[in-house]
PDB file of C-alpha atoms and ligand atoms in Angstrom:
ATOM      1  CA  UNK L  17       0.000   0.000   0.000  1.00 50.00           C
ATOM      2  CA  UNK L  18       1.513   3.342  -1.042  1.00 54.00           C
ATOM      3  CA  UNK L  19       1.445   6.669   0.812  1.00 61.00           C
ATOM      4  CA  UNK L  20      -1.639   8.858   0.201  1.00 77.00           C
ATOM      5  CA  UNK L  21       0.506  11.468  -1.560  1.00 92.00           C
ATOM      6  CA  UNK L  22      -2.418  12.984  -3.519  1.00 96.00           C
ATOM      7  CA  UNK L  23      -4.585  13.860  -0.520  1.00 94.00           C
ATOM      8  CA  UNK L  24      -6.830  16.886  -1.242  1.00 93.00           C
ATOM      9  CA  UNK L  25      -5.809  16.789  -4.898  1.00 97.00           C
ATOM     10  CA  UNK L  26      -8.457  16.700  -7.635  1.00 98.00           C
ATOM     11  CA  UNK L  27      -7.714  14.688 -10.744  1.00 98.00           C
ATOM     12  CA  UNK L  28      -9.700  14.539 -13.982  1.00 99.00           C
ATOM     13  CA  UNK L  29      -9.307  11.301 -15.945  1.00 99.00           C
ATOM     14  CA  UNK L  30     -10.748  11.338 -19.459  1.00 99.00           C
ATOM     15  CA  UNK L  31     -12.116   7.989 -20.579  1.00 98.00           C
ATOM     16  CA  UNK L  32     -12.270   6.815 -16.973  1.00 98.00           C
ATOM     17  CA  UNK L  33     -15.212   4.484 -17.486  1.00 98.00           C
ATOM     18  CA  UNK L  34     -13.161   1.403 -18.307  1.00 98.00           C
ATOM     19  CA  UNK L  35      -9.788  -0.048 -19.272  1.00 98.00           C
ATOM     20  CA  UNK L  36      -6.657   1.953 -18.532  1.00 98.00           C
ATOM     21  CA  UNK L  37      -8.660   5.030 -17.490  1.00 98.00           C
ATOM     22  CA  UNK L  38     -10.562   3.068 -14.853  1.00 98.00           C
ATOM     23  CA  UNK L  39      -7.314   1.585 -13.503  1.00 98.00           C
ATOM     24  CA  UNK L  40      -5.879   5.140 -13.310  1.00 98.00           C
ATOM     25  CA  UNK L  41      -8.936   6.368 -11.363  1.00 98.00           C
ATOM     26  CA  UNK L  42      -8.553   3.533  -8.883  1.00 98.00           C
ATOM     27  CA  UNK L  43      -4.775   3.966  -8.542  1.00 98.00           C
ATOM     28  CA  UNK L  44      -5.036   7.716  -7.995  1.00 98.00           C
ATOM     29  CA  UNK L  45      -7.839   7.247  -5.466  1.00 97.00           C
ATOM     30  CA  UNK L  46      -5.560   4.798  -3.643  1.00 97.00           C
ATOM     31  CA  UNK L  47      -3.048   7.662  -3.487  1.00 97.00           C
ATOM     32  CA  UNK L  48      -5.686   9.856  -1.820  1.00 97.00           C
ATOM     33  CA  UNK L  49      -7.034  11.863  -4.784  1.00 98.00           C
ATOM     34  CA  UNK L  50     -10.601  12.928  -5.443  1.00 98.00           C
ATOM     35  CA  UNK L  51     -11.416  11.755  -8.941  1.00 98.00           C
ATOM     36  CA  UNK L  52     -13.571  13.168 -11.739  1.00 98.00           C
ATOM     37  CA  UNK L  53     -14.348  10.281 -14.063  1.00 99.00           C
ATOM     38  CA  UNK L  54     -15.104  11.383 -17.610  1.00 99.00           C
ATOM     39  CA  UNK L  55     -16.943   9.074 -19.994  1.00 98.00           C
ATOM     40  CA  UNK L  56     -18.456   9.339 -23.437  1.00 98.00           C
ATOM     41  CA  UNK L  57     -21.204   6.709 -23.788  1.00 98.00           C
ATOM     42  CA  UNK L  58     -20.815   4.184 -20.967  1.00 98.00           C
ATOM     43  CA  UNK L  59     -22.439   5.864 -17.965  1.00 98.00           C
ATOM     44  CA  UNK L  60     -22.974   2.581 -16.085  1.00 98.00           C
ATOM     45  CA  UNK L  61     -19.309   1.691 -16.441  1.00 98.00           C
ATOM     46  CA  UNK L  62     -18.327   5.153 -15.191  1.00 98.00           C
ATOM     47  CA  UNK L  63     -20.521   4.637 -12.123  1.00 98.00           C
ATOM     48  CA  UNK L  64     -18.794   1.295 -11.517  1.00 98.00           C
ATOM     49  CA  UNK L  65     -15.445   3.132 -11.610  1.00 98.00           C
ATOM     50  CA  UNK L  66     -16.835   5.675  -9.128  1.00 98.00           C
ATOM     51  CA  UNK L  67     -17.688   2.859  -6.716  1.00 98.00           C
ATOM     52  CA  UNK L  68     -14.099   1.591  -6.964  1.00 97.00           C
ATOM     53  CA  UNK L  69     -12.787   5.097  -6.203  1.00 97.00           C
ATOM     54  CA  UNK L  70     -15.063   5.400  -3.181  1.00 97.00           C
ATOM     55  CA  UNK L  71     -13.821   2.083  -1.775  1.00 96.00           C
ATOM     56  CA  UNK L  72     -10.469   3.852  -1.387  1.00 93.00           C
ATOM     57  CA  UNK L  73     -12.086   6.736   0.488  1.00 92.00           C
ATOM     58  CA  UNK L  74     -11.836   9.273  -2.318  1.00 91.00           C
ATOM     59  CA  UNK L  75     -14.648  11.473  -3.561  1.00 97.00           C
ATOM     60  CA  UNK L  76     -15.786  10.535  -7.059  1.00 98.00           C
ATOM     61  CA  UNK L  77     -17.959  12.225  -9.641  1.00 98.00           C
ATOM     62  CA  UNK L  78     -18.836  10.991 -13.097  1.00 98.00           C
ATOM     63  CA  UNK L  79     -19.017  13.541 -15.872  1.00 98.00           C
ATOM     64  CA  UNK L  80     -20.210  12.892 -19.407  1.00 98.00           C
ATOM     65  CA  UNK L  81     -18.475  14.721 -22.243  1.00 98.00           C
ATOM     66  CA  UNK L  82     -17.270  13.948 -25.724  1.00 98.00           C
ATOM     67  CA  UNK L  83     -13.663  15.156 -25.469  1.00 98.00           C
ATOM     68  CA  UNK L  84     -13.752  16.241 -29.108  1.00 98.00           C
ATOM     69  CA  UNK L  85     -16.465  18.811 -28.324  1.00 98.00           C
ATOM     70  CA  UNK L  86     -15.088  22.054 -26.808  1.00 98.00           C
ATOM     71  CA  UNK L  87     -18.454  23.136 -25.370  1.00 98.00           C
ATOM     72  CA  UNK L  88     -19.057  19.787 -23.706  1.00 98.00           C
ATOM     73  CA  UNK L  89     -15.513  19.853 -22.295  1.00 99.00           C
ATOM     74  CA  UNK L  90     -16.003  23.390 -20.915  1.00 98.00           C
ATOM     75  CA  UNK L  91     -19.220  22.230 -19.208  1.00 98.00           C
ATOM     76  CA  UNK L  92     -17.406  19.183 -17.815  1.00 98.00           C
ATOM     77  CA  UNK L  93     -14.596  21.304 -16.354  1.00 98.00           C
ATOM     78  CA  UNK L  94     -17.164  23.670 -14.785  1.00 98.00           C
ATOM     79  CA  UNK L  95     -18.961  20.682 -13.253  1.00 98.00           C
ATOM     80  CA  UNK L  96     -15.717  19.308 -11.789  1.00 98.00           C
ATOM     81  CA  UNK L  97     -14.851  22.742 -10.379  1.00 98.00           C
ATOM     82  CA  UNK L  98     -18.309  22.996  -8.786  1.00 98.00           C
ATOM     83  CA  UNK L  99     -18.233  19.582  -7.209  1.00 98.00           C
ATOM     84  CA  UNK L 100     -14.560  18.877  -6.468  1.00 98.00           C
ATOM     85  CA  UNK L 101     -12.810  22.246  -6.757  1.00 98.00           C
ATOM     86  CA  UNK L 102      -9.934  23.247  -9.046  1.00 98.00           C
ATOM     87  CA  UNK L 103      -8.299  20.530 -11.132  1.00 98.00           C
ATOM     88  CA  UNK L 104      -4.739  19.813  -9.951  1.00 98.00           C
ATOM     89  CA  UNK L 105      -4.019  16.861 -12.214  1.00 98.00           C
ATOM     90  CA  UNK L 106      -5.238  15.729 -15.614  1.00 99.00           C
ATOM     91  CA  UNK L 107      -4.911  12.355 -17.309  1.00 99.00           C
ATOM     92  CA  UNK L 108      -5.626  12.735 -21.025  1.00 99.00           C
ATOM     93  CA  UNK L 109      -6.469   9.076 -21.525  1.00 98.00           C
ATOM     94  CA  UNK L 110      -9.600   8.834 -23.715  1.00 98.00           C
ATOM     95  CA  UNK L 111      -8.928   7.369 -27.126  1.00 98.00           C
ATOM     96  CA  UNK L 112     -10.119   5.102 -29.886  1.00 98.00           C
ATOM     97  CA  UNK L 113      -8.482   2.495 -32.093  1.00 96.00           C
ATOM     98  CA  UNK L 114      -9.979   1.112 -35.287  1.00 94.00           C
ATOM     99  CA  UNK L 115      -8.213  -1.758 -36.981  1.00 92.00           C
ATOM    100  CA  UNK L 116      -8.004  -0.516 -40.581  1.00 93.00           C
ATOM    101  CA  UNK L 117      -5.674  -1.499 -43.402  1.00 93.00           C
ATOM    102  CA  UNK L 118      -4.469   1.106 -45.897  1.00 96.00           C
ATOM    103  CA  UNK L 119      -6.837  -0.307 -48.524  1.00 97.00           C
ATOM    104  CA  UNK L 120      -9.871   0.267 -46.253  1.00 96.00           C
ATOM    105  CA  UNK L 121      -8.776   3.615 -44.856  1.00 97.00           C
ATOM    106  CA  UNK L 122     -11.012   6.653 -45.437  1.00 98.00           C
ATOM    107  CA  UNK L 123     -10.785  10.348 -44.698  1.00 98.00           C
ATOM    108  CA  UNK L 124     -13.624   9.941 -42.187  1.00 98.00           C
ATOM    109  CA  UNK L 125     -11.632   7.317 -40.276  1.00 98.00           C
ATOM    110  CA  UNK L 126      -8.560   9.572 -40.322  1.00 98.00           C
ATOM    111  CA  UNK L 127     -10.474  12.601 -39.012  1.00 98.00           C
ATOM    112  CA  UNK L 128     -12.326  10.567 -36.359  1.00 98.00           C
ATOM    113  CA  UNK L 129      -9.083   9.119 -35.039  1.00 98.00           C
ATOM    114  CA  UNK L 130      -7.095  12.361 -35.044  1.00 98.00           C
ATOM    115  CA  UNK L 131     -10.025  14.177 -33.388  1.00 98.00           C
ATOM    116  CA  UNK L 132     -10.559  11.602 -30.634  1.00 98.00           C
ATOM    117  CA  UNK L 133      -6.883  10.911 -29.905  1.00 98.00           C
ATOM    118  CA  UNK L 134      -5.062  14.183 -30.576  1.00 98.00           C
ATOM    119  CA  UNK L 135      -7.340  17.214 -31.012  1.00 99.00           C
ATOM    120  CA  UNK L 136      -9.073  16.165 -27.781  1.00 99.00           C
ATOM    121  CA  UNK L 137      -5.803  16.697 -25.879  1.00 99.00           C
ATOM    122  CA  UNK L 138      -5.643  20.274 -27.101  1.00 98.00           C
ATOM    123  CA  UNK L 139      -9.303  20.845 -26.165  1.00 99.00           C
ATOM    124  CA  UNK L 140      -9.097  19.361 -22.657  1.00 99.00           C
ATOM    125  CA  UNK L 141      -5.657  20.749 -21.799  1.00 99.00           C
ATOM    126  CA  UNK L 142      -6.691  24.238 -22.886  1.00 98.00           C
ATOM    127  CA  UNK L 143      -9.895  23.948 -20.845  1.00 98.00           C
ATOM    128  CA  UNK L 144      -7.948  23.235 -17.617  1.00 98.00           C
ATOM    129  CA  UNK L 145      -4.695  25.137 -18.064  1.00 98.00           C
ATOM    130  CA  UNK L 146      -6.099  28.540 -17.057  1.00 98.00           C
ATOM    131  CA  UNK L 147      -6.909  27.372 -13.549  1.00 98.00           C
ATOM    132  CA  UNK L 148      -3.565  25.569 -13.312  1.00 98.00           C
ATOM    133  CA  UNK L 149      -1.746  28.759 -14.344  1.00 98.00           C
ATOM    134  CA  UNK L 150      -3.722  30.825 -11.824  1.00 98.00           C
ATOM    135  CA  UNK L 151      -2.765  28.400  -9.053  1.00 98.00           C
ATOM    136  CA  UNK L 152       0.783  27.848 -10.382  1.00 98.00           C
ATOM    137  CA  UNK L 153       0.340  24.104 -10.087  1.00 98.00           C
ATOM    138  CA  UNK L 154      -0.544  21.389 -12.540  1.00 98.00           C
ATOM    139  CA  UNK L 155       0.422  17.827 -13.433  1.00 98.00           C
ATOM    140  CA  UNK L 156      -0.653  16.276 -16.737  1.00 99.00           C
ATOM    141  CA  UNK L 157      -0.103  12.833 -18.224  1.00 99.00           C
ATOM    142  CA  UNK L 158      -1.018  12.116 -21.838  1.00 99.00           C
ATOM    143  CA  UNK L 159      -1.710   8.606 -23.142  1.00 99.00           C
ATOM    144  CA  UNK L 160       0.391   7.886 -26.212  1.00 98.00           C
ATOM    145  CA  UNK L 161       1.228   4.381 -27.483  1.00 98.00           C
ATOM    146  CA  UNK L 162       4.182   2.446 -28.807  1.00 98.00           C
ATOM    147  CA  UNK L 163       2.378   2.777 -32.148  1.00 97.00           C
ATOM    148  CA  UNK L 164       3.939   6.254 -32.161  1.00 97.00           C
ATOM    149  CA  UNK L 165       7.383   4.668 -32.121  1.00 96.00           C
ATOM    150  CA  UNK L 166       6.971   1.363 -33.950  1.00 90.00           C
ATOM    151  CA  UNK L 167       5.120   1.437 -37.263  1.00 80.00           C
ATOM    152  CA  UNK L 168       2.319  -1.007 -37.969  1.00 83.00           C
ATOM    153  CA  UNK L 169       0.437  -1.397 -41.239  1.00 88.00           C
ATOM    154  CA  UNK L 170      -3.092  -1.516 -39.788  1.00 89.00           C
ATOM    155  CA  UNK L 171      -3.320   1.628 -37.687  1.00 93.00           C
ATOM    156  CA  UNK L 172      -1.924   4.500 -39.730  1.00 97.00           C
ATOM    157  CA  UNK L 173      -4.166   7.250 -38.336  1.00 97.00           C
ATOM    158  CA  UNK L 174      -3.801   5.827 -34.817  1.00 97.00           C
ATOM    159  CA  UNK L 175       0.009   5.868 -35.082  1.00 97.00           C
ATOM    160  CA  UNK L 176      -0.048   9.435 -36.412  1.00 98.00           C
ATOM    161  CA  UNK L 177      -2.320  10.571 -33.579  1.00 98.00           C
ATOM    162  CA  UNK L 178      -0.157   8.916 -30.923  1.00 98.00           C
ATOM    163  CA  UNK L 179       3.066  10.322 -32.440  1.00 98.00           C
ATOM    164  CA  UNK L 180       1.378  13.728 -32.376  1.00 98.00           C
ATOM    165  CA  UNK L 181       0.882  13.249 -28.642  1.00 98.00           C
ATOM    166  CA  UNK L 182       4.648  12.802 -28.170  1.00 98.00           C
ATOM    167  CA  UNK L 183       5.322  16.183 -29.819  1.00 98.00           C
ATOM    168  CA  UNK L 184       2.326  17.832 -28.123  1.00 99.00           C
ATOM    169  CA  UNK L 185       3.655  16.603 -24.774  1.00 99.00           C
ATOM    170  CA  UNK L 186       7.125  18.026 -25.429  1.00 98.00           C
ATOM    171  CA  UNK L 187       5.888  21.403 -26.654  1.00 98.00           C
ATOM    172  CA  UNK L 188       3.232  21.949 -23.988  1.00 99.00           C
ATOM    173  CA  UNK L 189       5.655  20.780 -21.286  1.00 99.00           C
ATOM    174  CA  UNK L 190       8.138  23.421 -22.423  1.00 98.00           C
ATOM    175  CA  UNK L 191       5.484  26.135 -22.702  1.00 98.00           C
ATOM    176  CA  UNK L 192       3.861  25.515 -19.330  1.00 98.00           C
ATOM    177  CA  UNK L 193       6.716  24.568 -16.998  1.00 98.00           C
ATOM    178  CA  UNK L 194       7.231  28.267 -16.047  1.00 98.00           C
ATOM    179  CA  UNK L 195       3.802  27.928 -14.384  1.00 98.00           C
ATOM    180  CA  UNK L 196       4.819  24.752 -12.523  1.00 98.00           C
ATOM    181  CA  UNK L 197       2.694  22.645 -14.847  1.00 98.00           C
ATOM    182  CA  UNK L 198       4.627  19.441 -15.414  1.00 98.00           C
ATOM    183  CA  UNK L 199       3.573  17.369 -18.434  1.00 99.00           C
ATOM    184  CA  UNK L 200       4.674  13.877 -19.490  1.00 99.00           C
ATOM    185  CA  UNK L 201       3.279  10.981 -21.499  1.00 98.00           C
ATOM    186  CA  UNK L 202       3.077   7.203 -21.331  1.00 98.00           C
ATOM    187  CA  UNK L 203       3.447   4.913 -24.333  1.00 98.00           C
ATOM    188  CA  UNK L 204       1.916   1.541 -23.476  1.00 98.00           C
ATOM    189  CA  UNK L 205       2.458  -1.589 -25.486  1.00 97.00           C
ATOM    190  CA  UNK L 206      -0.428  -4.026 -25.938  1.00 96.00           C
ATOM    191  CA  UNK L 207      -2.698  -3.860 -22.870  1.00 98.00           C
ATOM    192  CA  UNK L 208      -5.602  -6.173 -22.097  1.00 97.00           C
ATOM    193  CA  UNK L 209      -8.613  -3.871 -22.604  1.00 98.00           C
ATOM    194  CA  UNK L 210     -11.610  -3.629 -24.923  1.00 97.00           C
ATOM    195  CA  UNK L 211      -9.778  -1.368 -27.350  1.00 95.00           C
ATOM    196  CA  UNK L 212      -7.943  -4.378 -28.796  1.00 91.00           C
ATOM    197  CA  UNK L 213     -11.130  -6.400 -29.366  1.00 90.00           C
ATOM    198  CA  UNK L 214     -10.850  -6.065 -33.165  1.00 85.00           C
ATOM    199  CA  UNK L 215      -7.263  -7.262 -33.264  1.00 89.00           C
ATOM    200  CA  UNK L 216      -7.254 -10.906 -34.374  1.00 90.00           C
ATOM    201  CA  UNK L 217      -5.668 -13.609 -32.230  1.00 94.00           C
ATOM    202  CA  UNK L 218      -2.775 -14.420 -34.644  1.00 94.00           C
ATOM    203  CA  UNK L 219      -1.774 -10.733 -34.521  1.00 91.00           C
ATOM    204  CA  UNK L 220      -1.916 -10.731 -30.717  1.00 94.00           C
ATOM    205  CA  UNK L 221       0.123 -13.953 -30.609  1.00 96.00           C
ATOM    206  CA  UNK L 222       2.705 -12.391 -32.932  1.00 95.00           C
ATOM    207  CA  UNK L 223       2.964  -9.288 -30.740  1.00 94.00           C
ATOM    208  CA  UNK L 224       3.438 -11.467 -27.639  1.00 97.00           C
ATOM    209  CA  UNK L 225       6.143 -13.423 -29.457  1.00 97.00           C
ATOM    210  CA  UNK L 226       7.925 -10.126 -30.314  1.00 94.00           C
ATOM    211  CA  UNK L 227       7.716  -8.984 -26.680  1.00 97.00           C
ATOM    212  CA  UNK L 228      10.702  -9.993 -24.540  1.00 98.00           C
ATOM    213  CA  UNK L 229       8.427 -10.407 -21.475  1.00 98.00           C
ATOM    214  CA  UNK L 230       6.202 -12.760 -23.542  1.00 98.00           C
ATOM    215  CA  UNK L 231       2.867 -11.353 -22.405  1.00 98.00           C
ATOM    216  CA  UNK L 232       0.517  -8.441 -22.862  1.00 97.00           C
ATOM    217  CA  UNK L 233       0.231  -5.829 -20.123  1.00 98.00           C
ATOM    218  CA  UNK L 234      -2.500  -5.095 -17.598  1.00 98.00           C
ATOM    219  CA  UNK L 235      -4.216  -1.725 -17.195  1.00 98.00           C
ATOM    220  CA  UNK L 236      -2.999  -1.528 -13.591  1.00 98.00           C
ATOM    221  CA  UNK L 237       0.620  -1.603 -14.789  1.00 98.00           C
ATOM    222  CA  UNK L 238      -0.012   1.534 -16.866  1.00 99.00           C
ATOM    223  CA  UNK L 239      -1.871   3.186 -13.988  1.00 98.00           C
ATOM    224  CA  UNK L 240       1.251   2.754 -11.839  1.00 98.00           C
ATOM    225  CA  UNK L 241       3.306   4.627 -14.469  1.00 98.00           C
ATOM    226  CA  UNK L 242       0.675   7.392 -14.621  1.00 98.00           C
ATOM    227  CA  UNK L 243       0.766   7.690 -10.831  1.00 98.00           C
ATOM    228  CA  UNK L 244       4.568   7.953 -10.939  1.00 98.00           C
ATOM    229  CA  UNK L 245       4.499  10.707 -13.579  1.00 98.00           C
ATOM    230  CA  UNK L 246       1.876  12.702 -11.665  1.00 98.00           C
ATOM    231  CA  UNK L 247       3.728  12.333  -8.378  1.00 98.00           C
ATOM    232  CA  UNK L 248       6.788  14.075  -6.996  1.00 97.00           C
ATOM    233  CA  UNK L 249       8.726  10.818  -7.488  1.00 98.00           C
ATOM    234  CA  UNK L 250       9.179  12.128 -11.068  1.00 98.00           C
ATOM    235  CA  UNK L 251       9.894  15.726 -10.029  1.00 98.00           C
ATOM    236  CA  UNK L 252      12.823  16.199 -12.489  1.00 98.00           C
ATOM    237  CA  UNK L 253      10.940  14.811 -15.494  1.00 98.00           C
ATOM    238  CA  UNK L 254       8.976  16.782 -18.082  1.00 98.00           C
ATOM    239  CA  UNK L 255       8.178  16.335 -21.756  1.00 98.00           C
ATOM    240  CA  UNK L 256       9.059  12.635 -21.591  1.00 98.00           C
ATOM    241  CA  UNK L 257       7.215   9.707 -23.097  1.00 98.00           C
ATOM    242  CA  UNK L 258       7.753   6.688 -20.868  1.00 98.00           C
ATOM    243  CA  UNK L 259       7.426   3.354 -22.633  1.00 98.00           C
ATOM    244  CA  UNK L 260       5.752   0.472 -20.784  1.00 98.00           C
ATOM    245  CA  UNK L 261       5.649  -2.411 -23.260  1.00 98.00           C
ATOM    246  CA  UNK L 262       7.275  -5.485 -21.744  1.00 98.00           C
ATOM    247  CA  UNK L 263      10.403  -4.568 -23.691  1.00 98.00           C
ATOM    248  CA  UNK L 264       8.730  -4.599 -27.120  1.00 97.00           C
ATOM    249  CA  UNK L 265      10.061  -1.094 -27.680  1.00 96.00           C
ATOM    250  CA  UNK L 266      13.252  -0.037 -25.942  1.00 95.00           C
ATOM    251  CA  UNK L 267      14.327   3.594 -26.249  1.00 90.00           C
ATOM    252  CA  UNK L 268      17.922   4.651 -25.654  1.00 84.00           C
TER     253      UNK L 268
HETATM  254  P1  NAP T 233     -10.947   1.259 -23.850  1.00 50.33           P
HETATM  255  O1  NAP T 233     -11.136   0.210 -22.819  1.00 50.33           O
HETATM  256  O2  NAP T 233     -11.566   1.095 -25.181  1.00 50.33           O
HETATM  257  O3  NAP T 233     -11.389   2.660 -23.205  1.00 50.33           O
HETATM  258  C1  NAP T 233     -11.495   3.816 -23.980  1.00 50.33           C
HETATM  259  C2  NAP T 233     -12.012   4.946 -23.101  1.00 50.33           C
HETATM  260  O4  NAP T 233     -12.012   6.159 -23.861  1.00 50.33           O
HETATM  261  C3  NAP T 233     -13.444   4.720 -22.629  1.00 50.33           C
HETATM  262  O5  NAP T 233     -13.536   5.182 -21.295  1.00 50.33           O
HETATM  263  C4  NAP T 233     -14.279   5.618 -23.554  1.00 50.33           C
HETATM  264  O6  NAP T 233     -15.488   6.105 -22.973  1.00 50.33           O
HETATM  265  C5  NAP T 233     -13.293   6.756 -23.751  1.00 50.33           C
HETATM  266  N1  NAP T 233     -13.561   7.557 -24.944  1.00 50.33           N
HETATM  267  C6  NAP T 233     -13.423   7.216 -26.248  1.00 50.33           C
HETATM  268  N2  NAP T 233     -13.765   8.231 -27.060  1.00 50.33           N
HETATM  269  C7  NAP T 233     -14.145   9.254 -26.233  1.00 50.33           C
HETATM  270  C8  NAP T 233     -14.625  10.562 -26.458  1.00 50.33           C
HETATM  271  N3  NAP T 233     -14.786  11.066 -27.701  1.00 50.33           N
HETATM  272  N4  NAP T 233     -14.911  11.341 -25.380  1.00 50.33           N
HETATM  273  C9  NAP T 233     -14.748  10.875 -24.119  1.00 50.33           C
HETATM  274  N5  NAP T 233     -14.298   9.623 -23.848  1.00 50.33           N
HETATM  275  C10 NAP T 233     -14.010   8.823 -24.896  1.00 50.33           C
HETATM  276  O7  NAP T 233      -9.389   1.469 -24.171  1.00 50.33           O
HETATM  277  P2  NAP T 233      -8.065   1.566 -23.274  1.00 50.33           P
HETATM  278  O8  NAP T 233      -7.150   0.507 -23.733  1.00 50.33           O
HETATM  279  O9  NAP T 233      -8.377   1.687 -21.848  1.00 50.33           O
HETATM  280  O10 NAP T 233      -7.490   2.932 -23.861  1.00 50.33           O
HETATM  281  C11 NAP T 233      -7.191   4.066 -23.087  1.00 50.33           C
HETATM  282  C12 NAP T 233      -6.075   4.837 -23.770  1.00 50.33           C
HETATM  283  O11 NAP T 233      -4.891   4.031 -23.800  1.00 50.33           O
HETATM  284  C13 NAP T 233      -6.382   5.215 -25.218  1.00 50.33           C
HETATM  285  O12 NAP T 233      -5.912   6.521 -25.481  1.00 50.33           O
HETATM  286  C14 NAP T 233      -5.569   4.209 -26.010  1.00 50.33           C
HETATM  287  O13 NAP T 233      -5.209   4.685 -27.294  1.00 50.33           O
HETATM  288  C15 NAP T 233      -4.356   4.046 -25.106  1.00 50.33           C
HETATM  289  N6  NAP T 233      -3.588   2.822 -25.355  1.00 50.33           N
HETATM  290  C16 NAP T 233      -4.166   1.600 -25.197  1.00 50.33           C
HETATM  291  C17 NAP T 233      -3.399   0.466 -25.483  1.00 50.33           C
HETATM  292  C18 NAP T 233      -3.975  -0.932 -25.355  1.00 50.33           C
HETATM  293  O14 NAP T 233      -3.379  -1.884 -25.883  1.00 50.33           O
HETATM  294  N7  NAP T 233      -5.077  -1.137 -24.638  1.00 50.33           N
HETATM  295  C19 NAP T 233      -2.077   0.596 -25.908  1.00 50.33           C
HETATM  296  C20 NAP T 233      -1.537   1.859 -26.051  1.00 50.33           C
HETATM  297  C21 NAP T 233      -2.292   2.977 -25.775  1.00 50.33           C
HETATM  298  P3  NAP T 233     -16.877   5.236 -22.981  1.00 50.33           P
HETATM  299  O15 NAP T 233     -16.615   4.017 -22.112  1.00 50.33           O
HETATM  300  O16 NAP T 233     -17.905   6.115 -22.375  1.00 50.33           O
HETATM  301  O17 NAP T 233     -17.132   4.872 -24.386  1.00 50.33           O
END
């Protein structure tokens, strides 16, 4: 059991209804945070996450918003402020993945993916940064992917969106560190969540074979990295993209 180092802190986790986002909500609640759980369509799942947060003694609210919609995001941030106070920490986690080959790819797919995975980070970060600047405190973690670093033929828009997050993380980290807003990213390898439901078993088996640890990861293992990057244990780190992939991608 770790120290409750986030006591009295409010964290907003986008896409907190399930998968990695849910594991982040639970991990951050275990560290003492009050958690705003954003969801898009799965309200029941978000409520289930809220119950997990409350088990750890944290306050939880669920807040519906499509993170690609600036007005909905502004309303969500206002709701979090009303109910939990100013946002100290943000996990830009919400995202989509559609398994699409280059032959099947369309402009609609490209725009949907870039909107959900990259433009959303601009929208949500810009909606919370004012209050972070006013309070001269903020911690942000963005969810990239090893797709940003290792090309794959069946997720071209996804890879582009996740590579964009690496650059967005570096640039915003540089721009906002004078205000004590520290920004980093995580690049998970294959993690056991619903997002990979369209990936066929032979592809998953091949990925496992290419992974030195010979397994896929669990959402909780990514939540631990997110906790680390939000915490003062990473106090000299900014603009980094930390890879957690069982060794599938190893950066220098
Ligand atoms: P998941 O189980 O499919 O969860 C996706 C989450 O994103 C859900 O909470 C969903 O909300 C939310 N979401 C999607 N579009 C949204 C929108 N427009 N507005 C608000 N919320 C939205 O997937 P996951 O694996 O946990 O993925 C979380 C993040 O990790 C994603 O950014 C993904 O790209 C990244 N990642 C995952 C893996 C992996 O192998 N699993 C690897 C690398 C990176 P609803 O439940 O309401 O629909």
